[in-house]
Coordinates of N, CA and C in Angstrom, one line a residue:
Chain L
D1 N -15.6 -3.6 2.4 CA -15.5 -3.1 1.0 C -15.0 -1.6 1.0
S2 N -13.9 -1.4 0.3 CA -13.3 0.0 0.3 C -14.1 0.9 -0.6
G3 N -14.8 0.4 -1.5 CA -15.5 1.3 -2.5 C -14.7 1.5 -3.8
V4 N -13.5 1.0 -3.8 CA -12.6 1.0 -5.0 C -12.8 -0.3 -5.7
T5 N -13.1 -0.3 -7.0 CA -13.3 -1.5 -7.8 C -12.2 -1.7 -8.8
Q6 N -11.8 -2.9 -9.0 CA -10.8 -3.2 -10.0 C -11.2 -4.4 -10.8
T7 N -11.0 -4.3 -12.1 CA -11.2 -5.4 -13.0 C -10.1 -5.6 -14.0
P8 N -9.8 -6.8 -14.4 CA -10.3 -8.1 -13.9 C -9.7 -8.5 -12.6
K9 N -10.2 -9.5 -12.0 CA -9.6 -10.0 -10.7 C -8.3 -10.8 -11.1
H10 N -8.4 -11.6 -12.1 CA -7.3 -12.4 -12.5 C -7.0 -12.2 -14.0
L11 N -5.8 -12.3 -14.4 CA -5.4 -12.2 -15.8 C -4.2 -13.1 -16.0
I12 N -4.3 -14.0 -17.0 CA -3.2 -14.8 -17.4 C -2.9 -14.5 -18.9
T13 N -1.7 -14.3 -19.1 CA -1.3 -13.9 -20.5 C 0.1 -14.4 -20.8
A14 N 0.5 -14.2 -22.0 CA 1.8 -14.7 -22.4 C 2.8 -13.5 -22.5
T15 N 4.1 -13.9 -22.5 CA 5.2 -12.8 -22.6 C 5.0 -12.1 -24.0
G16 N 5.3 -10.9 -24.0 CA 5.2 -10.0 -25.2 C 3.8 -9.4 -25.4
Q17 N 2.8 -9.9 -24.6 CA 1.5 -9.4 -24.8 C 1.3 -8.0 -24.1
R18 N 0.1 -7.5 -24.3 CA -0.3 -6.2 -23.7 C -1.6 -6.4 -23.0
V19 N -1.7 -5.8 -21.8 CA -3.0 -6.0 -21.0 C -3.4 -4.6 -20.5
T20 N -4.7 -4.5 -20.1 CA -5.2 -3.2 -19.5 C -5.9 -3.6 -18.3
L21 N -5.5 -2.9 -17.2 CA -6.2 -3.1 -15.9 C -7.0 -1.8 -15.6
R22 N -8.2 -2.0 -15.1 CA -9.1 -0.9 -14.9 C -9.4 -0.7 -13.4
C23 N -9.6 0.5 -13.0 CA -9.9 0.9 -11.7 C -11.0 2.0 -11.6
S24 N -11.9 1.8 -10.7 CA -12.9 2.9 -10.4 C -12.7 3.4 -9.0
P25 N -12.4 4.6 -8.8 CA -12.2 5.1 -7.4 C -13.5 5.2 -6.6
R26 N -13.3 5.5 -5.3 CA -14.5 5.7 -4.4 C -15.2 7.0 -4.9
S27 N -16.5 7.0 -4.7 CA -17.2 8.2 -5.0 C -16.7 9.4 -4.4
G28 N -16.4 10.4 -5.1 CA -15.9 11.7 -4.6 C -14.4 11.8 -4.6
D29 N -13.7 10.7 -4.7 CA -12.2 10.8 -4.7 C -11.7 11.2 -6.1
L30 N -10.8 12.1 -6.1 CA -10.2 12.6 -7.3 C -8.9 12.0 -7.7
S31 N -8.2 11.4 -6.7 CA -6.9 10.9 -7.0 C -6.9 9.4 -7.0
V32 N -6.2 8.8 -8.0 CA -6.0 7.4 -8.2 C -4.5 7.1 -8.2
Y33 N -4.2 6.0 -7.5 CA -2.8 5.5 -7.4 C -2.7 4.1 -7.9
W34 N -1.6 3.8 -8.5 CA -1.4 2.4 -8.9 C -0.1 1.9 -8.2
Y35 N -0.3 0.6 -7.7 CA 0.8 0.0 -7.0 C 1.0 -1.4 -7.6
Q36 N 2.3 -1.9 -7.5 CA 2.6 -3.2 -7.9 C 3.1 -4.0 -6.6
Q37 N 2.6 -5.1 -6.4 CA 3.0 -5.9 -5.2 C 3.6 -7.2 -5.7
S38 N 4.9 -7.4 -5.4 CA 5.5 -8.7 -5.7 C 6.1 -9.3 -4.4
L39 N 6.4 -10.6 -4.4 CA 6.9 -11.2 -3.2 C 8.2 -10.6 -2.7
D40 N 9.1 -10.3 -3.7 CA 10.4 -9.8 -3.3 C 10.5 -8.3 -3.1
Q41 N 9.6 -7.6 -3.7 CA 9.7 -6.1 -3.7 C 8.7 -5.4 -2.8
G42 N 7.7 -6.2 -2.3 CA 6.7 -5.5 -1.6 C 5.8 -4.6 -2.4
L43 N 5.1 -3.7 -1.8 CA 4.2 -2.8 -2.4 C 4.9 -1.6 -3.0
Q44 N 5.0 -1.5 -4.3 CA 5.8 -0.4 -4.9 C 4.8 0.6 -5.6
F45 N 5.0 1.9 -5.3 CA 4.2 2.9 -5.9 C 4.6 3.1 -7.4
L46 N 3.6 3.1 -8.3 CA 3.9 3.2 -9.7 C 3.6 4.7 -10.2
I47 N 2.4 5.1 -10.0 CA 2.0 6.4 -10.5 C 0.7 6.9 -9.8
Q48 N 0.5 8.2 -9.8 CA -0.7 8.9 -9.2 C -1.3 9.8 -10.3
Y49 N -2.6 9.8 -10.4 CA -3.3 10.7 -11.2 C -4.3 11.5 -10.2
Y50 N -4.4 12.8 -10.6 CA -5.3 13.6 -9.8 C -6.2 14.4 -10.8
N51 N -7.5 14.1 -10.8 CA -8.5 14.7 -11.7 C -8.0 14.8 -13.1
G52 N -7.5 13.7 -13.6 CA -7.1 13.5 -15.0 C -5.7 13.8 -15.3
E53 N -5.0 14.4 -14.4 CA -3.6 14.8 -14.6 C -2.6 13.9 -13.8
E54 N -1.5 13.6 -14.4 CA -0.4 12.9 -13.7 C 0.1 13.8 -12.6
R55 N 0.2 13.3 -11.4 CA 0.7 14.1 -10.3 C 2.0 13.6 -9.8
A56 N 2.2 12.3 -9.7 CA 3.5 11.8 -9.2 C 3.8 10.5 -9.8
K57 N 5.1 10.2 -10.0 CA 5.5 9.0 -10.7 C 6.5 8.3 -9.7
G58 N 6.4 7.0 -9.7 CA 7.3 6.2 -8.9 C 8.2 5.3 -9.8
N59 N 8.3 4.1 -9.4 CA 9.2 3.2 -10.2 C 8.4 2.5 -11.3
I60 N 7.8 3.3 -12.2 CA 7.0 2.7 -13.3 C 7.9 2.5 -14.5
L61 N 7.9 1.3 -15.1 CA 8.6 1.0 -16.3 C 8.1 1.8 -17.5
E62 N 9.0 2.0 -18.5 CA 8.5 2.7 -19.7 C 7.5 1.9 -20.4
R63 N 7.5 0.6 -20.3 CA 6.5 -0.3 -20.9 C 5.1 -0.2 -20.3
F64 N 5.1 0.5 -19.2 CA 3.8 0.7 -18.5 C 3.3 2.1 -18.7
S65 N 2.0 2.3 -18.8 CA 1.5 3.6 -18.9 C 0.1 3.6 -18.2
A66 N -0.3 4.8 -17.9 CA -1.6 4.9 -17.2 C -2.3 6.2 -17.7
Q67 N -3.6 6.2 -17.4 CA -4.4 7.4 -17.6 C -5.6 7.5 -16.8
Q68 N -6.1 8.7 -16.5 CA -7.3 8.8 -15.8 C -8.3 9.6 -16.7
F69 N -9.5 9.1 -16.8 CA -10.5 9.6 -17.7 C -11.4 10.6 -17.0
P70 N -12.1 11.4 -17.8 CA -13.0 12.4 -17.2 C -14.0 11.9 -16.2
D71 N -14.4 10.6 -16.3 CA -15.3 10.1 -15.2 C -14.5 9.6 -14.0
L72 N -13.2 9.8 -14.0 CA -12.2 9.6 -12.9 C -11.8 8.1 -12.9
H73 N -12.3 7.2 -13.7 CA -11.8 5.9 -13.6 C -10.4 5.9 -14.3
S74 N -9.6 4.9 -14.0 CA -8.2 4.9 -14.5 C -7.9 3.6 -15.1
E75 N -7.0 3.6 -16.0 CA -6.5 2.3 -16.6 C -5.0 2.3 -16.6
L76 N -4.5 1.1 -16.3 CA -3.0 0.9 -16.3 C -2.8 -0.1 -17.4
N77 N -1.9 0.4 -18.4 CA -1.6 -0.4 -19.6 C -0.2 -1.0 -19.4
L78 N -0.1 -2.3 -19.5 CA 1.2 -3.0 -19.4 C 1.5 -3.7 -20.8
S79 N 2.6 -3.3 -21.4 CA 2.9 -3.9 -22.7 C 4.2 -4.6 -22.7
S80 N 4.5 -5.4 -23.8 CA 5.7 -6.2 -23.9 C 6.0 -6.9 -22.6
L81 N 5.0 -7.6 -22.2 CA 5.0 -8.2 -20.8 C 6.1 -9.3 -20.7
E82 N 6.8 -9.3 -19.5 CA 7.8 -10.2 -19.2 C 7.4 -11.0 -18.0
L83 N 8.1 -12.2 -17.8 CA 7.7 -13.0 -16.7 C 7.8 -12.3 -15.4
G84 N 8.7 -11.4 -15.3 CA 8.9 -10.6 -14.0 C 7.8 -9.6 -13.7
D85 N 6.9 -9.4 -14.7 CA 5.8 -8.5 -14.5 C 4.6 -9.2 -13.7
S86 N 4.7 -10.5 -13.5 CA 3.7 -11.2 -12.8 C 3.7 -10.7 -11.3
A87 N 2.6 -10.2 -10.9 CA 2.4 -9.6 -9.6 C 1.0 -9.3 -9.4
L88 N 0.7 -8.7 -8.2 CA -0.6 -8.2 -7.8 C -0.5 -6.7 -8.1
Y89 N -1.5 -6.2 -8.8 CA -1.6 -4.7 -9.1 C -2.8 -4.1 -8.4
F90 N -2.5 -3.2 -7.5 CA -3.5 -2.5 -6.7 C -3.7 -1.1 -7.2
C91 N -5.0 -0.7 -7.1 CA -5.4 0.6 -7.3 C -5.8 1.2 -6.0
A92 N -5.6 2.4 -5.7 CA -6.1 3.0 -4.5 C -6.6 4.4 -4.9
S93 N -7.5 4.9 -4.0 CA -8.0 6.3 -4.3 C -8.0 7.1 -3.0
S94 N -8.0 8.4 -3.2 CA -8.1 9.3 -2.0 C -8.6 10.6 -2.6
A95 N -8.9 11.6 -1.7 CA -9.4 12.9 -2.1 C -8.3 13.6 -2.9
G96 N -7.0 13.4 -2.5 CA -5.9 13.9 -3.3 C -5.6 15.4 -3.0
T97 N -5.6 15.7 -1.7 CA -5.3 17.1 -1.4 C -3.8 17.5 -1.7
G98 N -2.9 16.5 -1.7 CA -1.5 16.8 -1.9 C -0.7 17.1 -0.7
F99 N -1.3 16.9 0.5 CA -0.5 17.2 1.7 C 0.0 16.0 2.5
G100 N -0.2 14.8 1.9 CA 0.3 13.6 2.5 C -0.4 13.1 3.7
Q101 N -1.6 13.6 4.0 CA -2.2 13.2 5.3 C -3.5 12.5 5.1
E102 N -3.7 11.9 3.9 CA -4.9 11.3 3.6 C -4.9 9.8 3.7
T103 N -6.0 9.2 3.9 CA -6.1 7.8 3.8 C -6.3 7.4 2.4
Q104 N -5.5 6.4 2.0 CA -5.7 5.8 0.6 C -6.5 4.5 0.8
Y105 N -7.5 4.4 0.0 CA -8.4 3.2 0.1 C -8.0 2.3 -1.1
F106 N -7.7 1.1 -0.8 CA -7.2 0.1 -1.8 C -8.4 -0.7 -2.3
G107 N -8.2 -1.0 -3.6 CA -9.1 -2.0 -4.3 C -8.7 -3.4 -4.0
P108 N -9.4 -4.4 -4.5 CA -9.1 -5.8 -4.2 C -7.9 -6.3 -5.0
G109 N -7.4 -5.6 -6.0 CA -6.3 -6.0 -6.8 C -6.6 -6.8 -8.0
T110 N -5.7 -6.8 -9.0 CA -5.7 -7.7 -10.1 C -4.4 -8.5 -10.1
R111 N -4.7 -9.8 -10.1 CA -3.5 -10.8 -10.1 C -3.1 -11.1 -11.5
L112 N -1.9 -10.7 -11.9 CA -1.4 -10.9 -13.3 C -0.4 -12.0 -13.3
L113 N -0.6 -12.9 -14.1 CA 0.3 -14.0 -14.3 C 0.8 -14.0 -15.8
V114 N 2.1 -13.9 -16.0 CA 2.6 -13.9 -17.3 C 3.4 -15.2 -17.5
L115 N 3.0 -15.9 -18.5 CA 3.5 -17.3 -18.8 C 4.5 -17.3 -20.0
Chain P
Q1 N 20.2 0.6 -0.3 CA 19.4 0.5 0.9 C 18.0 1.1 0.6
K2 N 17.0 0.3 1.1 CA 15.6 0.8 0.9 C 15.3 1.9 1.8
E3 N 14.3 2.8 1.4 CA 14.0 3.9 2.3 C 13.3 3.5 3.6
V4 N 12.5 2.4 3.5 CA 11.8 1.8 4.6 C 12.1 0.4 4.7
E5 N 12.6 0.0 5.9 CA 13.0 -1.4 6.2 C 12.0 -2.0 7.2
Q6 N 11.6 -3.3 6.9 CA 10.6 -4.0 7.7 C 11.0 -5.4 7.7
D7 N 11.0 -6.0 8.9 CA 11.3 -7.5 9.0 C 10.1 -8.2 8.4
P8 N 10.4 -9.1 7.4 CA 9.3 -9.8 6.8 C 8.6 -10.9 7.6
G9 N 9.3 -11.3 8.7 CA 8.7 -12.4 9.5 C 8.9 -13.7 8.8
P10 N 8.1 -14.7 9.0 CA 6.8 -14.6 9.7 C 7.0 -14.6 11.2
L11 N 6.0 -14.0 11.8 CA 6.0 -13.9 13.3 C 4.8 -14.7 13.7
S12 N 5.0 -15.7 14.6 CA 4.0 -16.6 15.0 C 3.9 -16.5 16.5
V13 N 2.7 -16.2 17.0 CA 2.5 -16.0 18.5 C 1.2 -16.7 18.9
P14 N 1.1 -17.0 20.2 CA -0.1 -17.6 20.7 C -1.2 -16.5 21.0
E15 N -2.4 -16.9 20.9 CA -3.5 -16.0 21.2 C -3.3 -15.3 22.5
G16 N -3.6 -14.0 22.6 CA -3.5 -13.3 23.9 C -2.1 -12.6 24.0
A17 N -1.2 -12.9 23.2 CA 0.2 -12.3 23.3 C 0.2 -10.9 22.9
I18 N 1.2 -10.2 23.3 CA 1.4 -8.8 22.8 C 2.4 -8.9 21.7
V19 N 2.0 -8.3 20.6 CA 2.8 -8.3 19.4 C 3.4 -6.9 19.1
S20 N 4.7 -7.0 18.7 CA 5.4 -5.7 18.4 C 5.9 -5.8 17.0
L21 N 5.5 -4.9 16.1 CA 5.9 -4.8 14.7 C 6.7 -3.5 14.5
N22 N 7.7 -3.5 13.8 CA 8.6 -2.4 13.7 C 9.0 -2.0 12.2
C23 N 9.3 -0.8 12.0 CA 9.9 -0.3 10.8 C 10.9 0.7 11.1
T24 N 12.0 0.7 10.3 CA 13.0 1.8 10.3 C 13.0 2.5 9.0
Y25 N 13.4 3.8 9.0 CA 13.4 4.5 7.7 C 14.6 5.4 7.7
S26 N 14.9 5.9 6.5 CA 16.1 6.7 6.3 C 15.8 8.1 5.9
N27 N 14.6 8.4 5.4 CA 14.3 9.7 4.9 C 13.7 10.6 6.1
S28 N 14.5 11.6 6.5 CA 14.0 12.4 7.6 C 12.9 13.3 7.3
A29 N 12.5 13.4 6.0 CA 11.4 14.3 5.6 C 10.0 13.6 5.8
F30 N 10.0 12.3 6.1 CA 8.7 11.7 6.3 C 8.0 12.3 7.5
Q31 N 6.8 12.6 7.3 CA 6.0 13.3 8.4 C 4.8 12.5 8.8
Y32 N 4.3 11.7 7.9 CA 3.0 10.9 8.1 C 3.4 9.4 8.1
F33 N 2.9 8.7 9.1 CA 3.2 7.3 9.3 C 1.9 6.5 9.5
M34 N 1.9 5.4 8.7 CA 0.7 4.6 8.7 C 1.0 3.2 8.9
W35 N 0.0 2.4 9.4 CA 0.1 1.0 9.4 C -1.2 0.5 8.6
Y36 N -0.9 -0.4 7.7 CA -1.9 -1.0 6.9 C -1.9 -2.5 7.2
R37 N -3.1 -3.1 7.2 CA -3.3 -4.5 7.4 C -3.8 -5.1 6.1
Q38 N -3.1 -6.2 5.7 CA -3.5 -6.9 4.5 C -3.8 -8.4 4.7
Y39 N -5.1 -8.8 4.6 CA -5.4 -10.2 4.7 C -5.1 -10.8 3.3
S40 N -4.9 -12.1 3.4 CA -4.5 -12.9 2.2 C -5.5 -12.6 1.0
R41 N -4.9 -12.3 -0.1 CA -5.7 -12.1 -1.3 C -6.7 -10.9 -1.2
K42 N -6.3 -10.0 -0.4 CA -7.1 -8.7 -0.3 C -6.2 -7.5 -0.4
G43 N -6.9 -6.4 -0.6 CA -6.1 -5.1 -0.6 C -5.8 -4.6 0.8
P44 N -4.7 -3.9 0.9 CA -4.4 -3.3 2.2 C -5.5 -2.4 2.7
E45 N -5.7 -2.3 4.0 CA -6.6 -1.4 4.7 C -5.9 -0.7 5.8
L46 N -6.2 0.6 5.9 CA -5.6 1.5 6.9 C -6.0 1.0 8.3
L47 N -5.0 0.9 9.2 CA -5.2 0.5 10.5 C -5.0 1.6 11.5
M48 N -3.9 2.3 11.3 CA -3.5 3.4 12.2 C -2.8 4.5 11.4
Y49 N -3.0 5.7 11.8 CA -2.3 6.8 11.2 C -1.8 7.8 12.3
T50 N -0.5 8.2 12.1 CA 0.1 9.1 13.1 C 0.9 10.2 12.4
Y51 N 0.8 11.3 12.9 CA 1.5 12.5 12.3 C 2.7 12.8 13.3
S52 N 3.9 12.8 12.7 CA 5.1 13.2 13.4 C 5.3 12.2 14.6
S53 N 6.1 12.7 15.6 CA 6.4 11.8 16.7 C 5.3 11.6 17.7
G54 N 5.3 10.5 18.5 CA 4.3 10.4 19.5 C 3.6 9.0 19.4
N55 N 2.6 8.9 20.3 CA 1.9 7.6 20.4 C 0.4 7.9 20.0
K56 N -0.2 6.8 19.5 CA -1.6 6.9 19.2 C -2.2 5.5 19.6
E57 N -3.3 5.5 20.3 CA -4.0 4.3 20.7 C -5.4 4.2 20.1
D58 N -5.7 3.0 19.7 CA -7.0 2.7 19.1 C -7.4 1.3 19.5
G59 N -8.1 1.1 20.6 CA -8.5 -0.2 21.0 C -7.3 -1.0 21.4
R60 N -7.1 -2.2 20.8 CA -6.0 -3.0 21.1 C -4.7 -2.6 20.4
F61 N -4.8 -1.6 19.6 CA -3.6 -1.2 18.8 C -3.0 0.1 19.3
T62 N -1.7 0.2 19.3 CA -1.0 1.4 19.7 C 0.1 1.6 18.6
A63 N 0.2 2.8 18.1 CA 1.2 3.1 17.1 C 2.2 4.1 17.8
Q64 N 3.5 3.9 17.6 CA 4.5 4.8 18.2 C 5.4 5.3 17.1
V65 N 5.8 6.5 17.1 CA 6.7 7.1 16.2 C 7.8 7.8 16.9
D66 N 9.1 7.4 16.6 CA 10.2 8.1 17.2 C 11.0 8.7 16.0
K67 N 10.8 9.9 15.7 CA 11.5 10.5 14.6 C 13.0 10.7 14.8
S68 N 13.4 10.8 16.0 CA 14.8 11.0 16.3 C 15.6 9.7 15.9
S69 N 15.0 8.6 16.1 CA 15.6 7.3 15.8 C 15.2 6.8 14.5
K70 N 14.2 7.5 13.8 CA 13.7 7.0 12.5 C 13.1 5.6 12.7
Y71 N 12.2 5.5 13.6 CA 11.7 4.1 14.0 C 10.3 4.2 14.4
I72 N 9.5 3.3 13.8 CA 8.1 3.3 14.2 C 7.7 1.9 14.6
S73 N 6.7 1.8 15.4 CA 6.2 0.5 16.0 C 4.7 0.5 16.0
L74 N 4.2 -0.7 15.9 CA 2.8 -1.0 16.1 C 2.7 -2.2 17.1
F75 N 2.0 -1.9 18.2 CA 1.8 -2.9 19.2 C 0.3 -3.4 19.2
I76 N 0.2 -4.7 19.3 CA -1.2 -5.3 19.3 C -1.3 -6.0 20.6
R77 N -2.2 -5.6 21.4 CA -2.5 -6.3 22.7 C -3.5 -7.3 22.6
D78 N -3.4 -8.4 23.4 CA -4.4 -9.4 23.4 C -4.7 -9.9 22.0
S79 N -3.7 -10.3 21.3 CA -3.8 -10.7 19.9 C -4.8 -11.8 19.7
Q80 N -5.5 -11.8 18.6 CA -6.5 -12.7 18.3 C -6.2 -13.4 17.0
P81 N -6.7 -14.7 16.8 CA -6.4 -15.3 15.5 C -6.9 -14.5 14.3
S82 N -7.9 -13.6 14.5 CA -8.4 -12.8 13.4 C -7.3 -11.7 13.1
D83 N -6.3 -11.5 13.9 CA -5.3 -10.5 13.6 C -4.2 -11.1 12.6
S84 N -4.3 -12.4 12.3 CA -3.4 -13.0 11.4 C -3.5 -12.3 10.0
A85 N -2.4 -11.7 9.6 CA -2.4 -10.9 8.4 C -1.0 -10.4 8.1
T86 N -0.8 -9.7 7.1 CA 0.4 -9.0 6.8 C 0.3 -7.6 7.2
Y87 N 1.2 -7.0 8.0 CA 1.1 -5.7 8.4 C 2.2 -4.8 7.7
L88 N 1.8 -3.8 7.0 CA 2.7 -3.0 6.2 C 2.7 -1.6 6.9
C89 N 4.0 -1.1 7.1 CA 4.1 0.3 7.5 C 4.2 1.1 6.2
A90 N 3.8 2.4 6.3 CA 3.8 3.3 5.1 C 4.1 4.7 5.6
M91 N 4.8 5.5 4.8 CA 5.2 6.8 5.2 C 5.1 7.8 4.0
S92 N 4.9 9.0 4.3 CA 4.9 10.0 3.3 C 5.4 11.3 3.8
E93 N 5.8 12.2 2.9 CA 6.3 13.5 3.2 C 5.2 14.5 3.1
Y94 N 5.4 15.6 3.8 CA 4.4 16.7 3.6 C 4.5 17.2 2.2
G95 N 3.3 17.5 1.6 CA 3.3 18.0 0.3 C 3.2 17.0 -0.8
T96 N 3.1 15.7 -0.5 CA 2.9 14.7 -1.5 C 2.0 13.6 -0.9
D97 N 1.2 13.0 -1.8 CA 0.3 11.9 -1.4 C 1.0 10.5 -1.6
K98 N 2.2 10.6 -2.1 CA 2.9 9.3 -2.4 C 3.3 8.6 -1.2
L99 N 2.9 7.3 -1.1 CA 3.3 6.5 0.1 C 4.4 5.6 -0.2
I100 N 5.4 5.5 0.7 CA 6.4 4.5 0.6 C 6.2 3.4 1.6
F101 N 6.1 2.2 1.2 CA 5.7 1.1 2.0 C 6.9 0.2 2.4
G102 N 6.8 -0.4 3.6 CA 7.8 -1.4 4.0 C 7.3 -2.7 3.3
T103 N 8.1 -3.7 3.3 CA 7.8 -5.0 2.6 C 6.7 -5.8 3.3
G104 N 6.4 -5.4 4.6 CA 5.3 -6.1 5.3 C 5.9 -7.2 6.2
T105 N 5.2 -7.4 7.4 CA 5.5 -8.5 8.3 C 4.3 -9.4 8.4
R106 N 4.5 -10.7 8.1 CA 3.4 -11.6 8.2 C 3.3 -12.1 9.6
L107 N 2.1 -11.9 10.2 CA 1.8 -12.3 11.5 C 0.8 -13.4 11.5
Q108 N 1.1 -14.5 12.4 CA 0.2 -15.6 12.6 C -0.1 -15.7 14.1
V109 N -1.4 -15.6 14.4 CA -1.8 -15.8 15.8 C -2.5 -17.1 15.9
F110 N -1.9 -18.0 16.7 CA -2.6 -19.4 16.8 C -3.3 -19.5 18.1
P111 N -4.5 -20.2 18.0 CA -5.3 -20.4 19.2 C -4.6 -21.2 20.3

């Protein structure tokens, strides 16, 4: 158990809908990362938050947004869902020093299926 | 071309074999190199971490980095069925926590 929790575990929804994925980081970690894992693209970095502020952005679509709250939990909002958004979404956390030498601890993931 | 290339496999070996997993990369700014292991339907977990070039050994696992060739390897000695998983290489630059992952190599070790 990494200490990172994600809810829900599974989500089935329809095209055009909006969903929210939730992540709680390990105790003491200030940084939260969101990744998308699909069969053809592998694990893709979406976005990083550090202590409530956006720190780095990856290949995140404009239809997707995220935020980190004062209690450090984070939410990833996916809107106007398309079939191609079906994937595993992982949250990871770390201390977030910004020097690239930290271990990121991954949650169990949310499996999203868009029908 | 992707920044990090990794053969997706699958790689199927008998128990006790030595396994070699590899990644190549194009970004010479990468300084930190990691190997994550991901079991089916689970999140990735860090297996090995190496800074810059060189070797690092941890039990049955050895990680190698050759920055001049932009090539990293993970060796697994005396492979066990419990090693069956997907192995992902990951890299980052100094000054950022952002990880760039390879697509992963699926390994199956049969008894």
